[in-house]
Structure formats: C-alpha cells, structure tokens
C-alpha cells in the first residue's frame, strides 16, 4: 500500500503542475479556442490520475541498487512487475518479532545511554560508561499510517458521494411521473434522430426538481421540472440534455469522481473537477448553438436564465448533469453564447498536453528513483537502500560493479557476522553465533573464523565481559570495536542476521547434507532444538536436512560432534560445516537466482554494507573460484578456563591468537 500511495502522490504532483499550466493557457487563449480542448484535457488528466502506472517513453537510466536486481530476478520467472522492497541498514535490530524490521528512512544514529538490569556492579559501571546506537526512527510505520489514512479518506469520499447520489435518485424517482404529452415526446424523438441517438432514454417530470437533469449511467433518464415551458424552450432543454448524453458526460463525471476520491488530499484536483464541470457545460452550450444565428442564441440564453432564476435549490449531484450554475459563471456562460464565433479545436494543445503528461511522468519517476537512491546507496551505516526497478540494468550491474570495486580491495576484507537467535527478545538478545568472514581477492580465499562466545575480553572502556554479552550492551558496533581492539584486526563491515534467515537459505537450496551420530540424532528428536515437531525424524548417518532441522543441528552443544568436539567448540564446528556446504551450493547458482533468495532473506538482515559493496562482494565471489577454510578463535591450547563474576569464561592468549589470524590472512 505504501508503494501505491507514493505512486498516487507523484501523479498528484505531476498533474497539479499540468492543471496550473492548462488554467494559465485557458486565460491566454480562451477566446481563440473551443472549449472542447479543455474538456478533453480534463478527461486525460483524470484518467492519468486513476491509473497509477509508470509510462516510460524516454529511457532515463535509474540508479543501480540491490533491490532493483532482486526484483529483476523475480520478474524473469513470473513475468510480472513488483515494487522493490526496501532494506534497512543499521547497527541495531528489533527482536519483538521473528523478523527484523525493515526501515525506509534515513536513520538517526543518536547516541543514548545503554541501560541494563542491575545485578553486577562491575558490569553496571561498564554499562554506564558505554553508549550505543539508537533504534531507527520508524518511518516505515509512519508511512504505513499515512497510507491507511489516504485509503480511508478515498473510500469515505466515494461512499459519501455514492450514498448522496443514491438518496437523491431515490427521492427523485419516488415523486416522478412519465411524460405523456405527445408534443414533448415527438420533439424528443425528433431530437434523438437528429443527434443519431438510438438508445431508449426515458423522459420524466418530478416535483422535486427546479432544473432539468440527465441522470442514470446504466439506465439514462431525463427528468424535467413541473414547469410550463414553450415548445421552443422544451427544444432547448431536451437538446441540451441529449448533447450531454451524446458527449458521455455521465461517464465523464464518474471518472472525475474517482480521480477526486483517489486524490482527495490535493486541493488542486478538487479545483480541476470544479473547472471540468464548468467546461462540460460550456462545451455543451457550444455544441448546441454551433452554426446558429444570434436570435437562436438569444432565445437559448433566455431559456437558461429562466431556469436558473426559477430554481428553488441549486442541486449539485456529481453523477448527474443539470442547468444550474453559480452566479459568477452565468455571465461567462452567456458571454460565450452571445459571442460565439468559429474557433480552433485546440488539437495542438491536446497533443502537447498528452506529451507533457507522459514526459513529466517519466521524468518525475526517474527523479523519485534518483532521490531515493541518493538516500539509500551510501557508505555510511544506518542509511537506506530503496528504489524501483528497471530490468534493463542487469547488464550495467553485471558489467560494471565488479570492475569498479574490486580494484578498491587492497587488503583482505573482514566482515563480522552476528547470528541472533530468532526466539530472543530485544531486552535479552545475545549474539548466538559470532563469525568473521574474511575475503581475500588476491589469494581467492574465504576464511570462516568462529569466535567462541565465552571469551572474556576487554571492552574499549577497560571493563571486561563475555563476548556473547557485549551485544546486549552496545550492539554490533561495540562488538566490532571490542574484537578489533583485542585481536589487532580491522573489521570493515558488520552483518547482523536473525537465525530465521538461516532456515530460509537452506530451504531455498534444497537442504544440506549432514552426517549425524546416533547420539546427535537421538538428541535432536527428543529435544526442541528442531522447533517443528513434524521434522524431528532425523536418523544416524548421512541425510539431507531442511532449514528447520539444520538450524536445530547447529545449535546443539550438549552432544559431541562425530569428531569429538564438545560444548561451544562443537557448536561452532557444526555451524562452520553447514556454512561451508551452503557456500558451495550457492556458488553453483548464478547471480539472478541468488538475488531471488536475497529478497526473502533481507528482512532478517541489518548491515552497514552499502548496496554497491554488497553486490561487489557477491559478484566477485561468484565469478571467481574461491577456496574456503575454517578455524576457531581461540585456537586449541591458547586459552584457559576460569570463572569471573560467577560466569564460566575462556581467557584467551591474545598474542598467540593474533599471530594465528595474521598467518591465516597472509599478513
């Protein structure tokens, strides 16, 4: 709904500019041109207002971003156009649901004091001295609220006018009678024949009317007031209403009503509808008096004057036509009738307006993409990636991104990946899995380094805590700074992933092959590590695990692996093994297949990677044969077990582990 409202808003802005332009042109040239050109232009603008589609005539290149690529991939399989989803890029995440929030705004990175429950004085001092990044401003929810208000307003607008019309029509027909005067009927049929109208149109009289009207889109009917008119006046009245029918003015009014309803928030659209109704009457007058002499025009004017002055009420119902008009327009109407002369049809104006509507739509659409792109594609963490799609950009992405970015990789790139348990809540969220993904384009090697959660590390302010608890204190940013300072390592980017994404990735590649021991299989089937009970059917030996089963498998720490690894070491070994399989399977897919997967995964991911950085990593890894290795930090024999503040911790030999990392990264 947000995308629809934004499209409506852009259309409203475009058409508002054109409405002002048309009004100015009319002021300058109304004496030289027929009312027909404005009548047609209002119809075209109204139709454009109610058809929220992009019309591309000029191929204006739009900014490249990740969401464009995702939607392009999706469009290939389904042959339908989808609005690109938005990706929020920030260092904090919301754990109140199973998925992370997606935000479409610039994100304020206001520093706030991080709060944490009391209980440990040492930790409390740490907390009081640390600051973390605030949560993103919920602009997406604000946009959703505005969209809901818009749709409620549109529906209310339509309901009001439809109910008013229904009530008016019911009362009108309740007090109406069929005209039996043969002279009037004969006149009416003669005029129908003259105007080549073959449809049967009823003609009635009603005591509830003071002005003639044409009403009823499906069953048109002309209703006359109970008034003594001369034969000539009946001629004018009936011909006037039949011309309205000939011009399809009831349909015209329906189009105006829908456009007005969809754009009820825009006063210029209301103004356009107001002008369109005036021009509809002027065009009807113009058609009726065409090629008639001055006497005929005078008599027609007197008929209009009689009807207007005798009107007890000035009925104005959107889905009907009538003679009534406001006083300020009577003079203008009479002036046009009495000073009628041959005028140009304004075909040139109509053609120019059509081109203007199309081209402005094209330019504004591009402008919107450009603005959003500038807001989204950025190297600064916390900003947004969001724009619409353009299927022609695939070649641009495929040919340019890697070439433009690989040269910037002078050193190995280190990405901190934090896996957050989907069942955690915001107040107790801990980093369930901690990985450093190292990508070296020179040696074509990807290293997956698991960091044990129980490591007892020094924070930037001098306090110490378990690595898994640091995320609670300061989120991904504090995790990054702590790891950098302890291991003499530069982390270039962070990625925080809700473990729900892990399930989706594995299901998308058809599962992963895992070899289970008998104890592992028994443990998984008896516990709730596999959250879906119907999948607790694993057996000993090699087998394919789906996403839910694999997620349960990598969480196990109480049972040793087949290689005998226990506790957190065994847990991280399982995770690395599964990730190796996932990377291998993903490397066999092309970039378009992967982007379809990314579309499902992105709502669970928060990162400070820009879209261009992300695409460059993806592109380079897929187009080159990278070798993958894994290891764990701290390495075996480089740590001691201890108890700190009542917690079982690992105190690593930082010097030894830094040396291991340097060797692994070929430094």
XYZ file of C-alpha atoms in Angstrom:
667
model
C 0.000 0.000 0.000
C 2.930 2.334 0.694
C 4.169 1.964 -2.884
C 0.678 2.641 -4.240
C 0.318 5.787 -2.154
C 3.735 7.071 -3.237
C 2.759 6.491 -6.866
C -0.525 8.346 -6.312
C 1.365 11.175 -4.616
C 3.805 11.554 -7.522
C 0.912 11.505 -10.006
C -0.861 14.137 -7.947
C 2.180 16.424 -8.040
C 2.687 15.931 -11.787
C -0.946 16.550 -12.649
C -1.157 19.548 -10.326
C 1.577 21.246 -12.341
C -0.262 20.444 -15.569
C -3.577 21.710 -14.146
C -1.992 25.076 -13.354
C -0.429 25.133 -16.831
C -3.790 24.396 -18.501
C -5.536 27.077 -16.429
C -2.924 29.646 -17.500
C -3.262 28.645 -21.170
C -7.026 28.997 -20.924
C -6.688 32.530 -19.567
C -4.493 33.444 -22.518
C -6.303 31.699 -25.381
C -9.924 31.043 -24.320
C -11.275 33.450 -26.948
C -9.486 31.718 -29.792
C -10.088 28.065 -28.993
C -13.070 25.792 -28.489
C -13.976 24.545 -25.015
C -13.503 21.068 -26.429
C -9.737 21.055 -25.891
C -10.075 21.710 -22.158
C -12.908 19.207 -21.914
C -10.615 16.543 -23.409
C -7.578 17.554 -21.349
C -9.503 17.276 -18.064
C -10.582 13.773 -19.101
C -6.999 12.761 -19.935
C -5.639 14.151 -16.674
C -8.406 12.421 -14.701
C -7.698 9.086 -16.377
C -3.998 9.504 -15.631
C -4.813 10.239 -12.011
C -6.721 6.974 -11.603
C -4.242 4.754 -13.477
C -1.176 4.577 -11.188
C 1.269 3.092 -13.669
C 4.606 4.375 -14.883
C 4.774 5.330 -18.558
C 8.317 5.128 -19.895
C 8.937 6.809 -23.226
C 12.447 8.114 -22.601
C 14.847 5.524 -21.237
C 16.345 7.548 -18.416
C 18.936 5.469 -16.554
C 17.960 4.937 -12.953
C 20.352 4.416 -10.046
C 21.590 0.878 -9.504
C 20.825 -0.809 -6.242
C 20.351 -4.200 -4.729
C 16.577 -4.134 -4.640
C 16.440 -3.447 -8.368
C 18.419 -6.586 -9.028
C 16.186 -8.594 -6.735
C 13.024 -7.508 -8.487
C 14.558 -8.076 -11.922
C 15.287 -11.660 -10.972
C 11.785 -12.168 -9.689
C 10.269 -10.668 -12.828
C 12.082 -13.169 -15.047
C 10.220 -16.113 -13.585
C 6.806 -14.571 -13.130
C 6.534 -12.011 -15.941
C 5.042 -9.528 -13.556
C 6.339 -6.270 -12.193
C 6.845 -5.933 -8.480
C 7.737 -2.888 -6.429
C 11.169 -3.249 -4.952
C 11.315 -3.962 -1.255
C 13.326 -1.707 0.994
C 16.357 -2.660 3.005
C 17.115 -1.049 6.316
C 20.790 -0.671 7.099
C 21.558 -0.053 10.748
C 23.509 -1.469 13.635
C 20.575 -2.230 15.939
C 17.690 -4.627 15.493
C 14.232 -5.226 16.896
C 13.601 -8.651 18.430
C 9.945 -8.243 19.289
C 9.025 -10.464 16.368
C 10.570 -13.297 14.438
C 11.866 -10.965 11.804
C 13.924 -7.842 11.891
C 12.324 -4.536 10.992
C 12.729 -3.053 7.558
C 13.012 0.720 7.568
C 12.862 3.047 4.555
C 14.170 6.214 6.118
C 17.413 7.924 6.875
C 18.189 6.596 10.323
C 19.163 8.874 13.160
C 22.213 7.456 14.857
C 21.637 9.364 18.083
C 23.755 8.186 20.942
C 21.821 7.138 24.019
C 22.862 5.751 27.367
C 22.601 1.972 27.226
C 20.560 0.531 30.087
C 20.867 -2.925 31.509
C 19.418 -4.654 34.611
C 21.340 -4.188 37.824
C 22.981 -7.124 39.481
C 26.689 -6.931 38.813
C 28.468 -3.748 39.957
C 31.344 -4.239 37.549
C 29.006 -4.624 34.635
C 26.872 -1.727 35.772
C 29.924 0.533 35.640
C 30.649 -0.771 32.175
C 27.106 -0.047 31.060
C 27.077 3.437 32.484
C 30.226 4.333 30.572
C 29.181 2.886 27.227
C 26.920 4.319 24.565
C 25.218 2.550 21.734
C 23.364 3.416 18.607
C 19.658 4.145 18.975
C 16.948 2.269 17.172
C 15.917 3.534 13.772
C 13.130 6.053 13.536
C 10.043 4.026 12.472
C 9.382 5.971 9.269
C 8.063 2.825 7.595
C 5.279 2.614 10.173
C 4.579 6.345 9.788
C 4.366 5.878 6.032
C 2.036 2.954 6.586
C -0.181 5.097 8.801
C -0.321 7.851 6.171
C -1.207 5.264 3.521
C -4.028 3.918 5.681
C -5.355 7.450 6.253
C -5.237 8.031 2.489
C -7.175 4.860 1.626
C -9.739 5.528 4.373
C -10.205 9.062 3.037
C -10.628 7.809 -0.531
C -13.178 5.184 0.485
C -15.064 7.670 2.681
C -15.144 10.200 -0.170
C -16.600 7.637 -2.573
C -19.101 6.288 -0.065
C -20.327 9.789 0.778
C -20.988 10.750 -2.844
C -22.451 7.383 -3.829
C -24.826 7.459 -0.858
C -25.760 11.076 -1.604
C -26.445 10.164 -5.227
C -28.460 7.075 -4.264
C -30.554 9.033 -1.768
C -31.114 11.868 -4.249
C -32.061 9.484 -7.047
C -34.460 7.508 -4.840
C -36.315 10.638 -3.753
C -36.344 11.931 -7.302
C -37.896 8.827 -8.814
C -40.320 8.466 -5.944
C -42.016 11.703 -6.965
C -41.565 11.356 -10.737
C -44.109 10.671 -13.447
C -43.799 9.605 -17.054
C -44.424 12.415 -19.538
C -47.479 11.685 -21.631
C -47.578 14.926 -23.596
C -47.274 13.768 -27.193
C -45.885 17.078 -28.429
C -42.980 16.857 -25.996
C -42.392 13.188 -26.799
C -42.453 13.888 -30.517
C -39.949 16.700 -30.070
C -37.769 14.410 -28.001
C -37.719 11.567 -30.548
C -37.037 14.017 -33.357
C -34.016 15.363 -31.462
C -32.791 11.825 -30.795
C -32.909 11.128 -34.501
C -31.165 14.420 -35.287
C -28.331 13.622 -32.882
C -28.196 9.974 -34.002
C -29.012 8.635 -30.541
C -30.599 5.203 -30.835
C -30.714 4.207 -27.198
C -34.032 4.323 -25.388
C -33.898 7.201 -22.899
C -36.796 7.756 -20.574
C -38.209 11.221 -20.033
C -39.988 12.056 -16.756
C -41.192 15.004 -14.709
C -40.661 15.475 -10.980
C -41.938 17.889 -8.370
C -38.586 17.599 -6.569
C -36.728 19.376 -9.359
C -36.308 23.001 -10.300
C -33.895 22.343 -13.159
C -33.756 19.655 -15.865
C -31.199 16.885 -15.352
C -29.793 13.808 -17.059
C -29.304 11.013 -14.538
C -28.588 7.281 -14.511
C -25.441 5.843 -16.089
C -26.820 2.366 -16.804
C -30.398 3.470 -17.391
C -30.202 7.098 -18.519
C -33.203 9.251 -17.901
C -34.023 12.924 -18.487
C -36.121 14.416 -15.720
C -37.843 17.778 -16.189
C -39.260 20.084 -13.534
C -43.003 20.664 -13.389
C -42.919 23.969 -15.226
C -44.733 25.482 -18.168
C -42.206 25.859 -20.953
C -42.826 26.877 -24.522
C -42.238 24.454 -27.371
C -39.002 26.236 -28.234
C -37.830 26.113 -24.626
C -38.529 22.383 -24.477
C -36.486 22.113 -27.658
C -33.515 23.798 -25.983
C -33.849 21.851 -22.728
C -34.174 18.416 -24.323
C -31.405 19.047 -26.828
C -29.112 20.280 -24.074
C -29.570 17.085 -22.059
C -29.281 14.855 -25.131
C -25.989 16.529 -26.013
C -24.778 15.696 -22.505
C -25.710 12.092 -23.236
C -24.043 12.247 -26.655
C -20.849 13.523 -25.010
C -20.958 10.661 -22.457
C -20.930 13.237 -19.671
C -22.232 10.833 -17.037
C -19.183 8.625 -17.625
C -17.080 11.794 -17.626
C -18.422 12.660 -14.183
C -17.707 9.160 -12.867
C -14.083 9.484 -13.986
C -13.854 12.874 -12.274
C -15.355 11.410 -9.108
C -12.843 8.536 -8.936
C -9.911 10.870 -9.615
C -11.157 13.227 -6.921
C -11.570 10.362 -4.462
C -8.056 8.992 -5.002
C -6.568 12.476 -4.682
C -8.903 13.885 -2.036
C -5.896 15.341 -0.189
C -4.916 17.592 -3.116
C -6.889 20.874 -3.383
C -5.746 21.360 -6.987
C -7.525 18.154 -8.001
C -10.726 19.472 -6.419
C -10.172 22.659 -8.387
C -9.704 20.664 -11.596
C -13.014 18.840 -11.029
C -14.684 22.192 -10.434
C -13.271 23.581 -13.708
C -14.098 20.387 -15.596
C -17.771 20.633 -14.630
C -17.886 24.241 -15.811
C -16.174 23.372 -19.092
C -18.529 20.434 -19.580
C -21.490 22.830 -19.535
C -19.719 25.378 -21.733
C -18.821 22.682 -24.251
C -22.444 21.513 -24.246
C -23.625 25.084 -24.903
C -21.028 25.481 -27.627
C -22.203 22.304 -29.366
C -25.865 23.269 -29.114
C -25.502 26.761 -30.630
C -22.915 25.856 -33.261
C -23.731 27.474 -36.612
C -26.909 29.073 -35.208
C -27.873 32.729 -35.653
C -27.993 35.434 -32.995
C -31.771 35.128 -32.445
C -31.412 31.427 -31.707
C -28.611 32.136 -29.228
C -30.643 34.885 -27.525
C -33.639 32.581 -27.088
C -31.396 29.841 -25.710
C -29.869 32.316 -23.249
C -33.314 33.407 -22.084
C -34.264 29.774 -21.519
C -31.170 29.267 -19.379
C -31.924 32.446 -17.457
C -35.498 31.376 -16.773
C -34.378 28.006 -15.428
C -31.627 29.489 -13.278
C -33.775 32.250 -11.785
C -36.696 29.932 -11.075
C -34.532 27.334 -9.336
C -35.602 26.926 -5.756
C -32.496 24.913 -5.000
C -29.208 24.698 -6.758
C -28.844 20.916 -6.868
C -25.329 19.680 -7.409
C -25.034 15.921 -7.636
C -21.808 14.549 -9.039
C -23.379 11.777 -11.111
C -25.935 13.896 -12.938
C -25.999 16.870 -15.298
C -28.153 19.956 -14.832
C -28.696 23.520 -15.971
C -27.951 25.142 -12.665
C -24.823 27.207 -12.259
C -23.311 29.614 -9.782
C -23.924 33.304 -10.406
C -20.280 34.070 -11.104
C -20.363 31.697 -14.073
C -23.673 32.811 -15.538
C -22.114 35.916 -17.049
C -19.267 33.895 -18.539
C -21.708 31.373 -19.948
C -23.960 33.987 -21.523
C -20.974 35.853 -22.918
C -19.782 32.713 -24.679
C -23.242 32.012 -26.098
C -23.821 35.520 -27.391
C -20.311 35.998 -28.756
C -19.961 32.634 -30.382
C -17.706 32.605 -33.401
C -15.683 29.985 -35.257
C -12.834 28.819 -33.027
C -9.952 26.410 -33.317
C -10.449 22.950 -31.873
C -7.168 23.052 -29.975
C -5.873 19.732 -31.298
C -2.349 21.080 -30.948
C -2.982 21.915 -27.290
C -4.365 18.435 -26.637
C -1.338 16.791 -28.286
C 1.067 18.958 -26.299
C -0.734 18.183 -23.042
C -0.654 14.434 -23.694
C 3.087 14.593 -24.374
C 3.573 16.702 -21.265
C 1.686 14.247 -19.068
C 3.700 11.304 -20.379
C 7.099 13.014 -20.285
C 6.602 14.591 -16.875
C 5.555 11.207 -15.526
C 8.741 9.736 -16.970
C 10.973 12.463 -15.551
C 9.307 12.526 -12.133
C 9.571 8.749 -11.886
C 13.290 8.980 -12.600
C 13.638 11.909 -10.206
C 11.969 9.874 -7.460
C 14.345 6.983 -8.100
C 17.335 9.321 -8.076
C 16.312 10.904 -4.790
C 15.693 7.582 -3.084
C 18.880 6.160 -4.477
C 20.929 9.037 -3.128
C 19.310 8.405 0.205
C 19.959 4.716 0.067
C 23.239 3.904 -1.634
C 25.760 5.220 0.804
C 28.878 4.132 2.572
C 27.568 5.408 5.875
C 25.956 2.854 8.137
C 22.363 3.400 9.043
C 21.114 4.654 5.713
C 18.593 3.118 3.416
C 18.559 1.280 0.137
C 15.259 1.637 -1.690
C 14.127 2.328 -5.254
C 12.029 0.987 -8.063
C 13.174 -1.461 -10.721
C 14.456 -1.294 -14.244
C 15.009 -4.612 -15.976
C 17.460 -3.130 -18.456
C 20.005 -2.516 -15.714
C 21.114 -6.112 -15.347
C 23.876 -5.647 -17.907
C 25.002 -2.481 -16.138
C 25.262 -4.383 -12.874
C 26.932 -7.408 -14.406
C 29.494 -5.391 -16.354
C 30.355 -2.504 -14.064
C 30.048 -3.303 -10.376
C 32.869 -5.777 -10.027
C 35.207 -3.774 -12.257
C 34.587 -0.582 -10.313
C 35.009 -2.052 -6.843
C 37.473 -4.931 -6.933
C 40.318 -2.527 -7.545
C 39.465 -0.908 -4.213
C 40.223 -4.132 -2.328
C 43.836 -3.518 -1.479
C 43.661 -5.730 1.613
C 41.672 -8.644 2.854
C 38.140 -7.600 3.746
C 36.819 -8.695 7.140
C 33.075 -8.863 7.799
C 31.718 -9.507 11.279
C 28.600 -11.687 11.096
C 26.412 -11.923 14.196
C 23.684 -14.526 14.361
C 20.846 -13.596 16.700
C 18.515 -16.298 17.923
C 15.035 -15.740 16.476
C 13.500 -16.559 19.845
C 15.382 -13.848 21.698
C 13.632 -10.650 22.648
C 15.077 -7.187 22.416
C 15.748 -6.941 26.137
C 17.795 -10.161 26.373
C 19.187 -10.560 22.875
C 22.630 -12.126 22.732
C 24.860 -12.978 19.838
C 24.087 -16.657 19.311
C 26.812 -17.116 16.697
C 29.849 -14.907 16.062
C 31.788 -15.235 12.825
C 34.391 -13.264 10.960
C 34.137 -13.806 7.215
C 37.428 -12.906 5.591
C 37.507 -12.398 1.808
C 40.908 -12.154 0.131
C 40.551 -11.390 -3.608
C 44.287 -11.765 -4.221
C 44.624 -15.311 -2.894
C 40.981 -16.097 -3.731
C 40.323 -17.421 -0.254
C 37.349 -17.110 2.067
C 38.017 -17.817 5.728
C 35.246 -18.503 8.219
C 36.529 -17.784 11.715
C 34.269 -18.746 14.601
C 34.724 -16.731 17.778
C 33.809 -18.649 20.914
C 31.091 -16.830 22.813
C 32.612 -17.431 26.249
C 35.817 -15.480 25.565
C 36.450 -12.927 28.288
C 37.540 -9.766 26.500
C 38.349 -6.189 27.375
C 35.902 -3.555 26.170
C 37.091 -0.188 24.809
C 36.457 1.464 28.191
C 38.685 -1.006 30.060
C 35.970 -3.186 31.593
C 35.736 -6.904 30.752
C 32.830 -9.150 29.801
C 31.921 -12.298 27.892
C 31.879 -11.803 24.143
C 28.285 -13.031 23.829
C 27.113 -10.463 26.380
C 28.727 -7.485 24.687
C 26.000 -7.368 22.048
C 23.497 -6.751 24.844
C 25.477 -3.748 25.967
C 26.268 -1.960 22.727
C 25.056 -3.932 19.754
C 27.078 -4.728 16.644
C 29.156 -1.544 16.842
C 30.524 -2.360 20.291
C 31.136 -5.981 19.247
C 33.143 -4.708 16.293
C 35.254 -2.299 18.376
C 35.906 -4.920 21.061
C 37.090 -7.551 18.577
C 39.238 -5.011 16.727
C 40.984 -3.815 19.888
C 41.605 -7.310 21.271
C 42.775 -9.031 18.096
C 44.547 -6.164 16.290
C 42.139 -6.553 13.409
C 40.258 -4.117 11.183
C 36.642 -5.122 10.618
C 35.314 -3.408 7.530
C 31.616 -4.203 7.859
C 29.091 -5.824 10.168
C 26.101 -8.003 9.357
C 23.507 -8.940 11.963
C 21.316 -11.861 10.972
C 18.206 -13.243 12.590
C 18.605 -17.020 12.526
C 15.270 -17.301 10.691
C 17.247 -16.295 7.606
C 19.401 -19.395 8.098
C 16.325 -21.595 7.652
C 15.205 -19.772 4.531
C 18.605 -20.000 2.854
C 18.897 -23.731 3.430
C 15.346 -24.415 2.264
C 15.976 -22.354 -0.869
C 18.954 -24.511 -1.899
C 17.070 -27.745 -1.236
C 18.625 -28.546 2.141
C 22.136 -29.512 3.253
C 23.732 -32.923 3.578
C 24.865 -33.657 7.135
C 26.221 -36.791 8.780
C 24.802 -37.331 12.266
C 25.973 -39.622 15.012
C 23.414 -41.774 16.778
C 23.596 -39.545 19.860
C 23.082 -36.397 17.807
C 20.044 -37.852 16.032
C 18.505 -39.059 19.291
C 19.137 -35.723 20.993
C 17.582 -33.721 18.146
C 14.466 -35.903 18.058
C 13.886 -35.716 21.817
C 14.545 -32.011 22.399
C 13.011 -28.865 20.959
C 16.134 -27.803 19.063
C 14.177 -28.728 15.943
C 11.283 -26.365 16.628
C 8.801 -28.035 14.265
C 7.815 -31.384 15.779
C 6.992 -32.984 12.450
C 10.654 -32.639 11.421
C 12.024 -34.486 14.467
C 12.647 -37.543 12.329
C 16.407 -37.411 11.753
C 18.476 -40.608 11.806
C 22.105 -41.554 12.251
C 24.254 -41.292 9.130
C 24.266 -39.011 6.092
C 20.995 -37.314 5.163
C 19.521 -34.094 3.801
C 18.332 -31.683 6.480
C 15.836 -28.938 5.743
C 16.189 -25.434 7.159
C 14.380 -26.134 10.414
C 16.359 -29.320 11.052
C 19.693 -27.709 10.147
C 19.037 -24.751 12.448
C 18.413 -27.166 15.303
C 21.566 -29.105 14.425
C 23.904 -26.082 14.519
C 22.539 -25.045 17.923
C 23.426 -28.308 19.653
C 26.258 -28.071 22.191
C 25.479 -30.752 24.782
C 26.330 -33.656 22.471
C 29.802 -34.074 20.912
C 30.250 -33.987 17.149
C 31.355 -37.006 15.139
C 34.893 -35.675 15.524
C 34.500 -35.495 19.312
C 34.278 -31.709 19.601
C 32.260 -30.626 22.617
C 30.362 -27.651 24.004
C 30.809 -24.354 22.195
C 33.698 -25.705 20.127
C 31.441 -28.448 18.778
C 28.626 -25.998 18.231
C 30.772 -23.643 16.164
C 32.223 -26.592 14.241
C 28.705 -27.640 13.222
C 27.890 -24.105 12.127
C 31.047 -23.779 10.046
C 30.454 -27.155 8.432
C 26.926 -26.228 7.400
C 28.026 -22.794 6.184
C 30.732 -24.391 4.038
C 28.066 -26.541 2.388
C 25.786 -23.543 1.885
C 28.588 -21.503 0.281
C 29.416 -24.398 -2.037
C 25.786 -24.773 -3.115
C 25.295 -21.034 -3.572
C 28.424 -20.780 -5.707
C 26.739 -23.103 -8.219
C 23.882 -20.640 -8.705
C 24.023 -17.526 -10.859
C 23.593 -14.029 -9.509
C 19.967 -13.750 -10.606
C 18.983 -16.906 -8.704
C 20.767 -15.645 -5.624
C 19.041 -12.288 -5.710
C 15.671 -14.028 -5.525
C 16.914 -15.663 -2.339
C 18.176 -12.328 -1.034
C 14.715 -10.834 -1.382
C 13.409 -13.322 1.191
C 16.420 -13.017 3.469
C 16.891 -9.231 3.550
C 14.074 -8.535 6.052
C 16.092 -10.574 8.569
C 19.383 -8.779 7.909
C 20.737 -5.482 9.215
C 24.094 -4.302 7.899
C 26.278 -1.283 7.315
C 27.215 -2.613 3.887
C 26.086 -0.343 1.094
C 24.274 -1.905 -1.846
C 27.293 -1.414 -4.099
C 29.613 -3.063 -1.583
C 27.271 -5.978 -1.143
C 26.888 -6.514 -4.875
C 30.625 -6.269 -5.393
C 31.280 -8.999 -2.815
C 28.611 -11.176 -4.350
C 29.791 -10.576 -7.889
C 33.477 -11.224 -7.232
C 32.887 -14.339 -5.163
C 30.592 -15.855 -7.780
C 32.838 -15.089 -10.734
C 35.995 -16.495 -9.132
C 36.793 -19.914 -7.712
C 37.402 -19.110 -4.068
C 38.834 -21.665 -1.670
C 37.201 -21.834 1.742
C 38.770 -22.731 5.068
C 37.535 -22.566 8.639
C 39.002 -22.373 12.111
C 38.072 -21.236 15.587
C 39.383 -18.478 17.847
C 40.794 -19.023 20.402
C 42.704 -21.943 18.908
C 43.165 -25.103 20.937
C 45.747 -24.638 23.696
C 45.679 -20.836 23.553
C 43.195 -20.194 26.349
C 42.437 -21.073 29.941
C 39.090 -21.716 31.580
C 38.142 -19.565 34.536
C 35.192 -18.209 36.495
C 34.571 -14.450 36.515
C 31.666 -12.809 38.343
C 30.025 -16.209 38.628
C 30.390 -16.918 34.903
C 32.351 -19.694 33.253
C 34.661 -17.946 30.785
C 37.612 -18.532 28.467
C 40.629 -16.265 28.879
C 42.423 -16.288 25.513
C 46.114 -15.774 24.898
C 45.601 -12.746 22.708
C 49.166 -12.618 21.388
C 49.054 -16.223 20.188
C 45.651 -15.816 18.561
C 46.635 -12.574 16.844
C 49.564 -14.425 15.299
C 47.231 -17.196 14.100
C 44.943 -14.638 12.476
C 47.820 -12.874 10.737
C 49.064 -16.144 9.290
C 45.552 -17.046 8.145
C 45.151 -13.681 6.416
C 48.639 -13.932 4.855
C 49.851 -10.789 6.588
